């Protein structure tokens, strides 16, 4: 199993570090040709408006969106969730290619500004104790379709969701030493980690 990590901007190194610590073969994805040979992909947090601008010159997002539509498993965290959301509440990314595929509506920056960043324990389906989730200018999932399963909530709102092989989270699961959410995603794909 080879896992790609979208590496245009943001916290891609941290995801690569987690995958490396789990002994998973991981590679950076910045261009369409890097999609060849990957079996799943992680979209990191960072700044979605920067990511869509960087990707606009390469055709990466149309190619990746097609792979996701054809079943490529994907886990989008924070800005990555924004890329995957079928709907955004604001127009700031209109006119740029995103990915879509996850039947949710997302409000960007709805958990506050950088200085409002916080961590909170959340109960995640499948984990036997709470996960310390870090929220940084995090997107809020304000609506979800019937096919979307909620794996974790915070303050009665979903913060980790799954629609088949498409996973999305508001927080940063790659910060800190707790690798259990990555493991859950990889286990769901049949990886032995
Ligand atoms: N606010 C950022 C955005 O809109 C996401 C923040 C994050 O990924 N930590 O892209």
JSON list of C-alpha atoms and ligand atoms in Angstrom, two decimals:
[
{"chain": "A", "resi": 1, "resn": "UNK", "atom": "CA", "xyz": [0.00, 0.00, 0.00]},
{"chain": "A", "resi": 2, "resn": "UNK", "atom": "CA", "xyz": [1.43, 3.33, -1.06]},
{"chain": "A", "resi": 3, "resn": "UNK", "atom": "CA", "xyz": [-0.10, 6.48, 0.46]},
{"chain": "A", "resi": 4, "resn": "UNK", "atom": "CA", "xyz": [0.28, 9.85, -1.25]},
{"chain": "A", "resi": 5, "resn": "UNK", "atom": "CA", "xyz": [0.28, 13.08, 0.72]},
{"chain": "A", "resi": 6, "resn": "UNK", "atom": "CA", "xyz": [-0.78, 16.25, -1.08]},
{"chain": "A", "resi": 7, "resn": "UNK", "atom": "CA", "xyz": [2.34, 18.38, -0.57]},
{"chain": "A", "resi": 8, "resn": "UNK", "atom": "CA", "xyz": [1.57, 21.76, -2.11]},
{"chain": "A", "resi": 9, "resn": "UNK", "atom": "CA", "xyz": [1.52, 23.65, 1.19]},
{"chain": "A", "resi": 10, "resn": "UNK", "atom": "CA", "xyz": [0.69, 23.16, 4.85]},
{"chain": "A", "resi": 11, "resn": "UNK", "atom": "CA", "xyz": [1.24, 20.26, 7.24]},
{"chain": "A", "resi": 12, "resn": "UNK", "atom": "CA", "xyz": [2.26, 17.61, 4.71]},
{"chain": "A", "resi": 13, "resn": "UNK", "atom": "CA", "xyz": [5.60, 16.87, 6.45]},
{"chain": "A", "resi": 14, "resn": "UNK", "atom": "CA", "xyz": [3.78, 15.99, 9.66]},
{"chain": "A", "resi": 15, "resn": "UNK", "atom": "CA", "xyz": [1.53, 13.50, 7.82]},
{"chain": "A", "resi": 16, "resn": "UNK", "atom": "CA", "xyz": [4.55, 12.00, 6.06]},
{"chain": "A", "resi": 17, "resn": "UNK", "atom": "CA", "xyz": [6.17, 11.69, 9.50]},
{"chain": "A", "resi": 18, "resn": "UNK", "atom": "CA", "xyz": [3.17, 9.84, 10.95]},
{"chain": "A", "resi": 19, "resn": "UNK", "atom": "CA", "xyz": [3.01, 7.47, 7.98]},
{"chain": "A", "resi": 20, "resn": "UNK", "atom": "CA", "xyz": [6.76, 6.86, 8.22]},
{"chain": "A", "resi": 21, "resn": "UNK", "atom": "CA", "xyz": [6.47, 6.09, 11.94]},
{"chain": "A", "resi": 22, "resn": "UNK", "atom": "CA", "xyz": [3.79, 3.50, 11.07]},
{"chain": "A", "resi": 23, "resn": "UNK", "atom": "CA", "xyz": [6.08, 1.89, 8.48]},
{"chain": "A", "resi": 24, "resn": "UNK", "atom": "CA", "xyz": [3.82, 2.91, 5.60]},
{"chain": "A", "resi": 25, "resn": "UNK", "atom": "CA", "xyz": [5.25, 3.63, 2.15]},
{"chain": "A", "resi": 26, "resn": "UNK", "atom": "CA", "xyz": [4.37, 7.30, 1.58]},
{"chain": "A", "resi": 27, "resn": "UNK", "atom": "CA", "xyz": [5.17, 9.83, -1.11]},
{"chain": "A", "resi": 28, "resn": "UNK", "atom": "CA", "xyz": [4.58, 13.50, -1.86]},
{"chain": "A", "resi": 29, "resn": "UNK", "atom": "CA", "xyz": [1.97, 14.46, -4.44]},
{"chain": "A", "resi": 30, "resn": "UNK", "atom": "CA", "xyz": [2.33, 17.81, -6.16]},
{"chain": "A", "resi": 31, "resn": "UNK", "atom": "CA", "xyz": [1.63, 16.98, -9.82]},
{"chain": "A", "resi": 32, "resn": "UNK", "atom": "CA", "xyz": [-0.76, 14.71, -11.75]},
{"chain": "A", "resi": 33, "resn": "UNK", "atom": "CA", "xyz": [2.01, 12.21, -12.57]},
{"chain": "A", "resi": 34, "resn": "UNK", "atom": "CA", "xyz": [2.50, 11.57, -8.82]},
{"chain": "A", "resi": 35, "resn": "UNK", "atom": "CA", "xyz": [-0.97, 10.00, -8.72]},
{"chain": "A", "resi": 36, "resn": "UNK", "atom": "CA", "xyz": [0.35, 6.98, -10.61]},
{"chain": "A", "resi": 37, "resn": "UNK", "atom": "CA", "xyz": [0.92, 4.12, -8.22]},
{"chain": "A", "resi": 38, "resn": "UNK", "atom": "CA", "xyz": [-0.73, 5.52, -5.09]},
{"chain": "A", "resi": 39, "resn": "UNK", "atom": "CA", "xyz": [-3.46, 3.51, -3.36]},
{"chain": "A", "resi": 40, "resn": "UNK", "atom": "CA", "xyz": [-4.84, 6.31, -1.21]},
{"chain": "A", "resi": 41, "resn": "UNK", "atom": "CA", "xyz": [-4.12, 9.95, -0.43]},
{"chain": "A", "resi": 42, "resn": "UNK", "atom": "CA", "xyz": [-4.07, 12.29, 2.55]},
{"chain": "A", "resi": 43, "resn": "UNK", "atom": "CA", "xyz": [-4.88, 15.98, 2.09]},
{"chain": "A", "resi": 44, "resn": "UNK", "atom": "CA", "xyz": [-3.26, 17.99, 4.90]},
{"chain": "A", "resi": 45, "resn": "UNK", "atom": "CA", "xyz": [-4.30, 21.10, 6.75]},
{"chain": "A", "resi": 46, "resn": "UNK", "atom": "CA", "xyz": [-2.83, 24.43, 5.78]},
{"chain": "A", "resi": 47, "resn": "UNK", "atom": "CA", "xyz": [-4.46, 27.13, 3.73]},
{"chain": "A", "resi": 48, "resn": "UNK", "atom": "CA", "xyz": [-6.97, 25.92, 1.16]},
{"chain": "A", "resi": 49, "resn": "UNK", "atom": "CA", "xyz": [-6.96, 29.24, -0.73]},
{"chain": "A", "resi": 50, "resn": "UNK", "atom": "CA", "xyz": [-3.19, 28.85, -1.26]},
{"chain": "A", "resi": 51, "resn": "UNK", "atom": "CA", "xyz": [-3.55, 25.19, -2.26]},
{"chain": "A", "resi": 52, "resn": "UNK", "atom": "CA", "xyz": [-6.13, 25.88, -4.96]},
{"chain": "A", "resi": 53, "resn": "UNK", "atom": "CA", "xyz": [-3.96, 28.65, -6.38]},
{"chain": "A", "resi": 54, "resn": "UNK", "atom": "CA", "xyz": [-0.80, 26.52, -6.46]},
{"chain": "A", "resi": 55, "resn": "UNK", "atom": "CA", "xyz": [-2.67, 23.57, -8.00]},
{"chain": "A", "resi": 56, "resn": "UNK", "atom": "CA", "xyz": [-4.35, 25.73, -10.63]},
{"chain": "A", "resi": 57, "resn": "UNK", "atom": "CA", "xyz": [-1.28, 25.69, -12.86]},
{"chain": "A", "resi": 58, "resn": "UNK", "atom": "CA", "xyz": [-0.82, 21.91, -13.00]},
{"chain": "A", "resi": 59, "resn": "UNK", "atom": "CA", "xyz": [-4.22, 20.28, -13.55]},
{"chain": "A", "resi": 60, "resn": "UNK", "atom": "CA", "xyz": [-3.68, 18.28, -10.38]},
{"chain": "A", "resi": 61, "resn": "UNK", "atom": "CA", "xyz": [-7.13, 18.77, -8.86]},
{"chain": "A", "resi": 62, "resn": "UNK", "atom": "CA", "xyz": [-9.20, 17.71, -11.91]},
{"chain": "A", "resi": 63, "resn": "UNK", "atom": "CA", "xyz": [-6.99, 14.58, -12.19]},
{"chain": "A", "resi": 64, "resn": "UNK", "atom": "CA", "xyz": [-7.21, 13.85, -8.47]},
{"chain": "A", "resi": 65, "resn": "UNK", "atom": "CA", "xyz": [-10.95, 14.53, -8.37]},
{"chain": "A", "resi": 66, "resn": "UNK", "atom": "CA", "xyz": [-11.39, 11.97, -11.13]},
{"chain": "A", "resi": 67, "resn": "UNK", "atom": "CA", "xyz": [-9.36, 9.37, -9.18]},
{"chain": "A", "resi": 68, "resn": "UNK", "atom": "CA", "xyz": [-11.41, 10.04, -6.04]},
{"chain": "A", "resi": 69, "resn": "UNK", "atom": "CA", "xyz": [-14.61, 9.72, -8.07]},
{"chain": "A", "resi": 70, "resn": "UNK", "atom": "CA", "xyz": [-13.31, 6.36, -9.33]},
{"chain": "A", "resi": 71, "resn": "UNK", "atom": "CA", "xyz": [-12.78, 5.18, -5.74]},
{"chain": "A", "resi": 72, "resn": "UNK", "atom": "CA", "xyz": [-9.32, 6.33, -4.62]},
{"chain": "A", "resi": 73, "resn": "UNK", "atom": "CA", "xyz": [-9.54, 6.44, -0.81]},
{"chain": "A", "resi": 74, "resn": "UNK", "atom": "CA", "xyz": [-8.86, 9.88, 0.62]},
{"chain": "A", "resi": 75, "resn": "UNK", "atom": "CA", "xyz": [-8.58, 11.52, 4.03]},
{"chain": "A", "resi": 76, "resn": "UNK", "atom": "CA", "xyz": [-8.85, 15.32, 4.09]},
{"chain": "A", "resi": 77, "resn": "UNK", "atom": "CA", "xyz": [-7.89, 17.11, 7.30]},
{"chain": "A", "resi": 78, "resn": "UNK", "atom": "CA", "xyz": [-8.81, 20.75, 7.95]},
{"chain": "A", "resi": 79, "resn": "UNK", "atom": "CA", "xyz": [-7.92, 22.57, 4.70]},
{"chain": "A", "resi": 80, "resn": "UNK", "atom": "CA", "xyz": [-8.06, 19.10, 3.10]},
{"chain": "A", "resi": 81, "resn": "UNK", "atom": "CA", "xyz": [-11.67, 18.80, 4.28]},
{"chain": "A", "resi": 82, "resn": "UNK", "atom": "CA", "xyz": [-12.41, 22.10, 2.56]},
{"chain": "A", "resi": 83, "resn": "UNK", "atom": "CA", "xyz": [-11.02, 20.69, -0.70]},
{"chain": "A", "resi": 84, "resn": "UNK", "atom": "CA", "xyz": [-13.26, 17.60, -0.40]},
{"chain": "A", "resi": 85, "resn": "UNK", "atom": "CA", "xyz": [-16.50, 19.30, 0.63]},
{"chain": "A", "resi": 86, "resn": "UNK", "atom": "CA", "xyz": [-19.22, 19.29, -2.01]},
{"chain": "A", "resi": 87, "resn": "UNK", "atom": "CA", "xyz": [-20.42, 22.67, -0.71]},
{"chain": "A", "resi": 88, "resn": "UNK", "atom": "CA", "xyz": [-18.84, 25.69, 1.02]},
{"chain": "A", "resi": 89, "resn": "UNK", "atom": "CA", "xyz": [-20.83, 28.39, 2.78]},
{"chain": "A", "resi": 90, "resn": "UNK", "atom": "CA", "xyz": [-18.79, 31.21, 1.23]},
{"chain": "A", "resi": 91, "resn": "UNK", "atom": "CA", "xyz": [-17.62, 32.08, -2.26]},
{"chain": "A", "resi": 92, "resn": "UNK", "atom": "CA", "xyz": [-13.95, 32.65, -1.49]},
{"chain": "A", "resi": 93, "resn": "UNK", "atom": "CA", "xyz": [-12.76, 29.63, -3.49]},
{"chain": "A", "resi": 94, "resn": "UNK", "atom": "CA", "xyz": [-15.22, 30.03, -6.36]},
{"chain": "A", "resi": 95, "resn": "UNK", "atom": "CA", "xyz": [-13.54, 29.90, -9.75]},
{"chain": "A", "resi": 96, "resn": "UNK", "atom": "CA", "xyz": [-10.82, 27.53, -8.55]},
{"chain": "A", "resi": 97, "resn": "UNK", "atom": "CA", "xyz": [-10.74, 23.78, -9.04]},
{"chain": "A", "resi": 98, "resn": "UNK", "atom": "CA", "xyz": [-11.32, 21.90, -5.80]},
{"chain": "A", "resi": 99, "resn": "UNK", "atom": "CA", "xyz": [-12.03, 18.17, -5.44]},
{"chain": "A", "resi": 100, "resn": "UNK", "atom": "CA", "xyz": [-15.46, 17.60, -3.95]},
{"chain": "A", "resi": 101, "resn": "UNK", "atom": "CA", "xyz": [-16.76, 14.08, -3.37]},
{"chain": "A", "resi": 102, "resn": "UNK", "atom": "CA", "xyz": [-17.79, 14.40, 0.28]},
{"chain": "A", "resi": 103, "resn": "UNK", "atom": "CA", "xyz": [-21.46, 15.22, 0.72]},
{"chain": "A", "resi": 104, "resn": "UNK", "atom": "CA", "xyz": [-21.04, 17.94, 3.36]},
{"chain": "A", "resi": 105, "resn": "UNK", "atom": "CA", "xyz": [-21.37, 21.71, 3.63]},
{"chain": "A", "resi": 106, "resn": "UNK", "atom": "CA", "xyz": [-18.38, 23.36, 5.25]},
{"chain": "A", "resi": 107, "resn": "UNK", "atom": "CA", "xyz": [-17.89, 26.84, 6.72]},
{"chain": "A", "resi": 108, "resn": "UNK", "atom": "CA", "xyz": [-14.26, 27.95, 6.49]},
{"chain": "A", "resi": 109, "resn": "UNK", "atom": "CA", "xyz": [-12.54, 29.43, 9.57]},
{"chain": "A", "resi": 110, "resn": "UNK", "atom": "CA", "xyz": [-15.70, 28.93, 11.61]},
{"chain": "A", "resi": 111, "resn": "UNK", "atom": "CA", "xyz": [-13.85, 27.80, 14.76]},
{"chain": "A", "resi": 112, "resn": "UNK", "atom": "CA", "xyz": [-12.12, 31.19, 14.99]},
{"chain": "A", "resi": 113, "resn": "UNK", "atom": "CA", "xyz": [-8.82, 32.80, 14.08]},
{"chain": "A", "resi": 114, "resn": "UNK", "atom": "CA", "xyz": [-5.28, 31.49, 14.55]},
{"chain": "A", "resi": 115, "resn": "UNK", "atom": "CA", "xyz": [-5.15, 32.86, 18.11]},
{"chain": "A", "resi": 116, "resn": "UNK", "atom": "CA", "xyz": [-8.36, 31.00, 18.93]},
{"chain": "A", "resi": 117, "resn": "UNK", "atom": "CA", "xyz": [-6.68, 27.63, 18.18]},
{"chain": "A", "resi": 118, "resn": "UNK", "atom": "CA", "xyz": [-7.48, 25.01, 20.79]},
{"chain": "A", "resi": 119, "resn": "UNK", "atom": "CA", "xyz": [-7.27, 21.32, 21.61]},
{"chain": "A", "resi": 120, "resn": "UNK", "atom": "CA", "xyz": [-10.14, 19.26, 22.94]},
{"chain": "A", "resi": 121, "resn": "UNK", "atom": "CA", "xyz": [-10.65, 15.59, 23.73]},
{"chain": "A", "resi": 122, "resn": "UNK", "atom": "CA", "xyz": [-13.03, 13.93, 21.28]},
{"chain": "A", "resi": 123, "resn": "UNK", "atom": "CA", "xyz": [-14.46, 10.42, 21.28]},
{"chain": "A", "resi": 124, "resn": "UNK", "atom": "CA", "xyz": [-13.79, 8.75, 17.94]},
{"chain": "A", "resi": 125, "resn": "UNK", "atom": "CA", "xyz": [-15.72, 5.67, 16.82]},
{"chain": "A", "resi": 126, "resn": "UNK", "atom": "CA", "xyz": [-13.42, 2.65, 17.06]},
{"chain": "A", "resi": 127, "resn": "UNK", "atom": "CA", "xyz": [-10.97, 4.17, 19.58]},
{"chain": "A", "resi": 128, "resn": "UNK", "atom": "CA", "xyz": [-11.10, 3.01, 23.19]},
{"chain": "A", "resi": 129, "resn": "UNK", "atom": "CA", "xyz": [-10.16, 6.38, 24.67]},
{"chain": "A", "resi": 130, "resn": "UNK", "atom": "CA", "xyz": [-10.51, 10.02, 23.67]},
{"chain": "A", "resi": 131, "resn": "UNK", "atom": "CA", "xyz": [-8.30, 11.64, 21.03]},
{"chain": "A", "resi": 132, "resn": "UNK", "atom": "CA", "xyz": [-6.81, 15.07, 21.75]},
{"chain": "A", "resi": 133, "resn": "UNK", "atom": "CA", "xyz": [-7.94, 17.01, 18.68]},
{"chain": "A", "resi": 134, "resn": "UNK", "atom": "CA", "xyz": [-6.22, 20.27, 17.67]},
{"chain": "A", "resi": 135, "resn": "UNK", "atom": "CA", "xyz": [-8.33, 22.89, 15.87]},
{"chain": "A", "resi": 136, "resn": "UNK", "atom": "CA", "xyz": [-6.51, 25.68, 13.97]},
{"chain": "A", "resi": 137, "resn": "UNK", "atom": "CA", "xyz": [-8.69, 28.13, 12.04]},
{"chain": "A", "resi": 138, "resn": "UNK", "atom": "CA", "xyz": [-10.74, 25.03, 11.54]},
{"chain": "A", "resi": 139, "resn": "UNK", "atom": "CA", "xyz": [-13.60, 24.49, 9.11]},
{"chain": "A", "resi": 140, "resn": "UNK", "atom": "CA", "xyz": [-16.99, 23.59, 10.57]},
{"chain": "A", "resi": 141, "resn": "UNK", "atom": "CA", "xyz": [-19.17, 20.88, 9.04]},
{"chain": "A", "resi": 142, "resn": "UNK", "atom": "CA", "xyz": [-22.56, 22.58, 9.08]},
{"chain": "A", "resi": 143, "resn": "UNK", "atom": "CA", "xyz": [-24.55, 20.05, 7.10]},
{"chain": "A", "resi": 144, "resn": "UNK", "atom": "CA", "xyz": [-24.14, 16.49, 5.88]},
{"chain": "A", "resi": 145, "resn": "UNK", "atom": "CA", "xyz": [-25.88, 14.11, 3.52]},
{"chain": "A", "resi": 146, "resn": "UNK", "atom": "CA", "xyz": [-27.50, 10.80, 4.47]},
{"chain": "A", "resi": 147, "resn": "UNK", "atom": "CA", "xyz": [-24.52, 8.74, 3.21]},
{"chain": "A", "resi": 148, "resn": "UNK", "atom": "CA", "xyz": [-22.12, 10.48, 5.60]},
{"chain": "A", "resi": 149, "resn": "UNK", "atom": "CA", "xyz": [-21.33, 8.72, 8.88]},
{"chain": "A", "resi": 150, "resn": "UNK", "atom": "CA", "xyz": [-20.19, 10.79, 11.88]},
{"chain": "A", "resi": 151, "resn": "UNK", "atom": "CA", "xyz": [-17.09, 9.30, 13.56]},
{"chain": "A", "resi": 152, "resn": "UNK", "atom": "CA", "xyz": [-16.52, 12.09, 16.10]},
{"chain": "A", "resi": 153, "resn": "UNK", "atom": "CA", "xyz": [-18.30, 15.20, 17.34]},
{"chain": "A", "resi": 154, "resn": "UNK", "atom": "CA", "xyz": [-17.31, 18.24, 19.36]},
{"chain": "A", "resi": 155, "resn": "UNK", "atom": "CA", "xyz": [-19.85, 20.60, 20.93]},
{"chain": "A", "resi": 156, "resn": "UNK", "atom": "CA", "xyz": [-22.58, 18.55, 19.23]},
{"chain": "A", "resi": 157, "resn": "UNK", "atom": "CA", "xyz": [-21.19, 19.18, 15.76]},
{"chain": "A", "resi": 158, "resn": "UNK", "atom": "CA", "xyz": [-19.50, 16.56, 13.58]},
{"chain": "A", "resi": 159, "resn": "UNK", "atom": "CA", "xyz": [-15.70, 16.95, 13.39]},
{"chain": "A", "resi": 160, "resn": "UNK", "atom": "CA", "xyz": [-14.71, 13.63, 11.80]},
{"chain": "A", "resi": 161, "resn": "UNK", "atom": "CA", "xyz": [-16.87, 12.03, 9.13]},
{"chain": "A", "resi": 162, "resn": "UNK", "atom": "CA", "xyz": [-16.72, 9.24, 6.60]},
{"chain": "A", "resi": 163, "resn": "UNK", "atom": "CA", "xyz": [-18.55, 8.53, 3.36]},
{"chain": "A", "resi": 164, "resn": "UNK", "atom": "CA", "xyz": [-17.25, 5.13, 2.30]},
{"chain": "A", "resi": 165, "resn": "UNK", "atom": "CA", "xyz": [-13.57, 5.59, 1.45]},
{"chain": "A", "resi": 166, "resn": "UNK", "atom": "CA", "xyz": [-13.76, 9.39, 1.75]},
{"chain": "A", "resi": 167, "resn": "UNK", "atom": "CA", "xyz": [-12.82, 10.63, 5.21]},
{"chain": "A", "resi": 168, "resn": "UNK", "atom": "CA", "xyz": [-12.84, 14.26, 6.34]},
{"chain": "A", "resi": 169, "resn": "UNK", "atom": "CA", "xyz": [-11.92, 15.95, 9.62]},
{"chain": "A", "resi": 170, "resn": "UNK", "atom": "CA", "xyz": [-12.04, 19.52, 10.95]},
{"chain": "A", "resi": 171, "resn": "UNK", "atom": "CA", "xyz": [-8.99, 19.06, 13.19]},
{"chain": "A", "resi": 172, "resn": "UNK", "atom": "CA", "xyz": [-5.32, 18.10, 12.75]},
{"chain": "A", "resi": 173, "resn": "UNK", "atom": "CA", "xyz": [-4.81, 14.38, 13.57]},
{"chain": "A", "resi": 174, "resn": "UNK", "atom": "CA", "xyz": [-1.13, 14.54, 12.55]},
{"chain": "A", "resi": 175, "resn": "UNK", "atom": "CA", "xyz": [-0.01, 16.88, 15.36]},
{"chain": "A", "resi": 176, "resn": "UNK", "atom": "CA", "xyz": [1.28, 15.11, 18.45]},
{"chain": "A", "resi": 177, "resn": "UNK", "atom": "CA", "xyz": [2.30, 11.52, 18.99]},
{"chain": "A", "resi": 178, "resn": "UNK", "atom": "CA", "xyz": [-1.13, 9.89, 18.76]},
{"chain": "A", "resi": 179, "resn": "UNK", "atom": "CA", "xyz": [-1.30, 8.05, 15.41]},
{"chain": "A", "resi": 180, "resn": "UNK", "atom": "CA", "xyz": [-4.57, 6.22, 16.04]},
{"chain": "A", "resi": 181, "resn": "UNK", "atom": "CA", "xyz": [-6.74, 8.12, 13.56]},
{"chain": "A", "resi": 182, "resn": "UNK", "atom": "CA", "xyz": [-4.27, 7.49, 10.75]},
{"chain": "A", "resi": 183, "resn": "UNK", "atom": "CA", "xyz": [-4.27, 3.84, 11.81]},
{"chain": "A", "resi": 184, "resn": "UNK", "atom": "CA", "xyz": [-8.08, 3.71, 11.70]},
{"chain": "A", "resi": 185, "resn": "UNK", "atom": "CA", "xyz": [-8.09, 5.18, 8.18]},
{"chain": "A", "resi": 186, "resn": "UNK", "atom": "CA", "xyz": [-5.41, 2.72, 7.02]},
{"chain": "A", "resi": 187, "resn": "UNK", "atom": "CA", "xyz": [-7.14, -0.25, 8.71]},
{"chain": "A", "resi": 188, "resn": "UNK", "atom": "CA", "xyz": [-10.36, 0.66, 6.89]},
{"chain": "A", "resi": 189, "resn": "UNK", "atom": "CA", "xyz": [-8.41, 0.17, 3.65]},
{"chain": "A", "resi": 190, "resn": "UNK", "atom": "CA", "xyz": [-7.12, -3.22, 4.78]},
{"chain": "A", "resi": 191, "resn": "UNK", "atom": "CA", "xyz": [-3.57, -2.04, 5.51]},
{"chain": "A", "resi": 192, "resn": "UNK", "atom": "CA", "xyz": [-1.66, -4.00, 8.13]},
{"chain": "A", "resi": 193, "resn": "UNK", "atom": "CA", "xyz": [-0.32, -1.21, 10.36]},
{"chain": "B", "resi": 1, "resn": "LIG", "atom": "N1", "xyz": [-8.60, 28.12, 7.55]},
{"chain": "B", "resi": 1, "resn": "LIG", "atom": "C1", "xyz": [-7.85, 27.28, 6.67]},
{"chain": "B", "resi": 1, "resn": "LIG", "atom": "C2", "xyz": [-8.44, 27.29, 5.26]},
{"chain": "B", "resi": 1, "resn": "LIG", "atom": "O1", "xyz": [-9.45, 27.88, 5.04]},
{"chain": "B", "resi": 1, "resn": "LIG", "atom": "C3", "xyz": [-7.77, 25.86, 7.17]},
{"chain": "B", "resi": 1, "resn": "LIG", "atom": "C4", "xyz": [-6.98, 25.83, 8.45]},
{"chain": "B", "resi": 1, "resn": "LIG", "atom": "C5", "xyz": [-6.20, 24.57, 8.65]},
{"chain": "B", "resi": 1, "resn": "LIG", "atom": "O2", "xyz": [-6.04, 23.75, 7.76]},
{"chain": "B", "resi": 1, "resn": "LIG", "atom": "N2", "xyz": [-5.66, 24.45, 9.83]},
{"chain": "B", "resi": 1, "resn": "LIG", "atom": "O3", "xyz": [-7.88, 26.68, 4.39]}
]
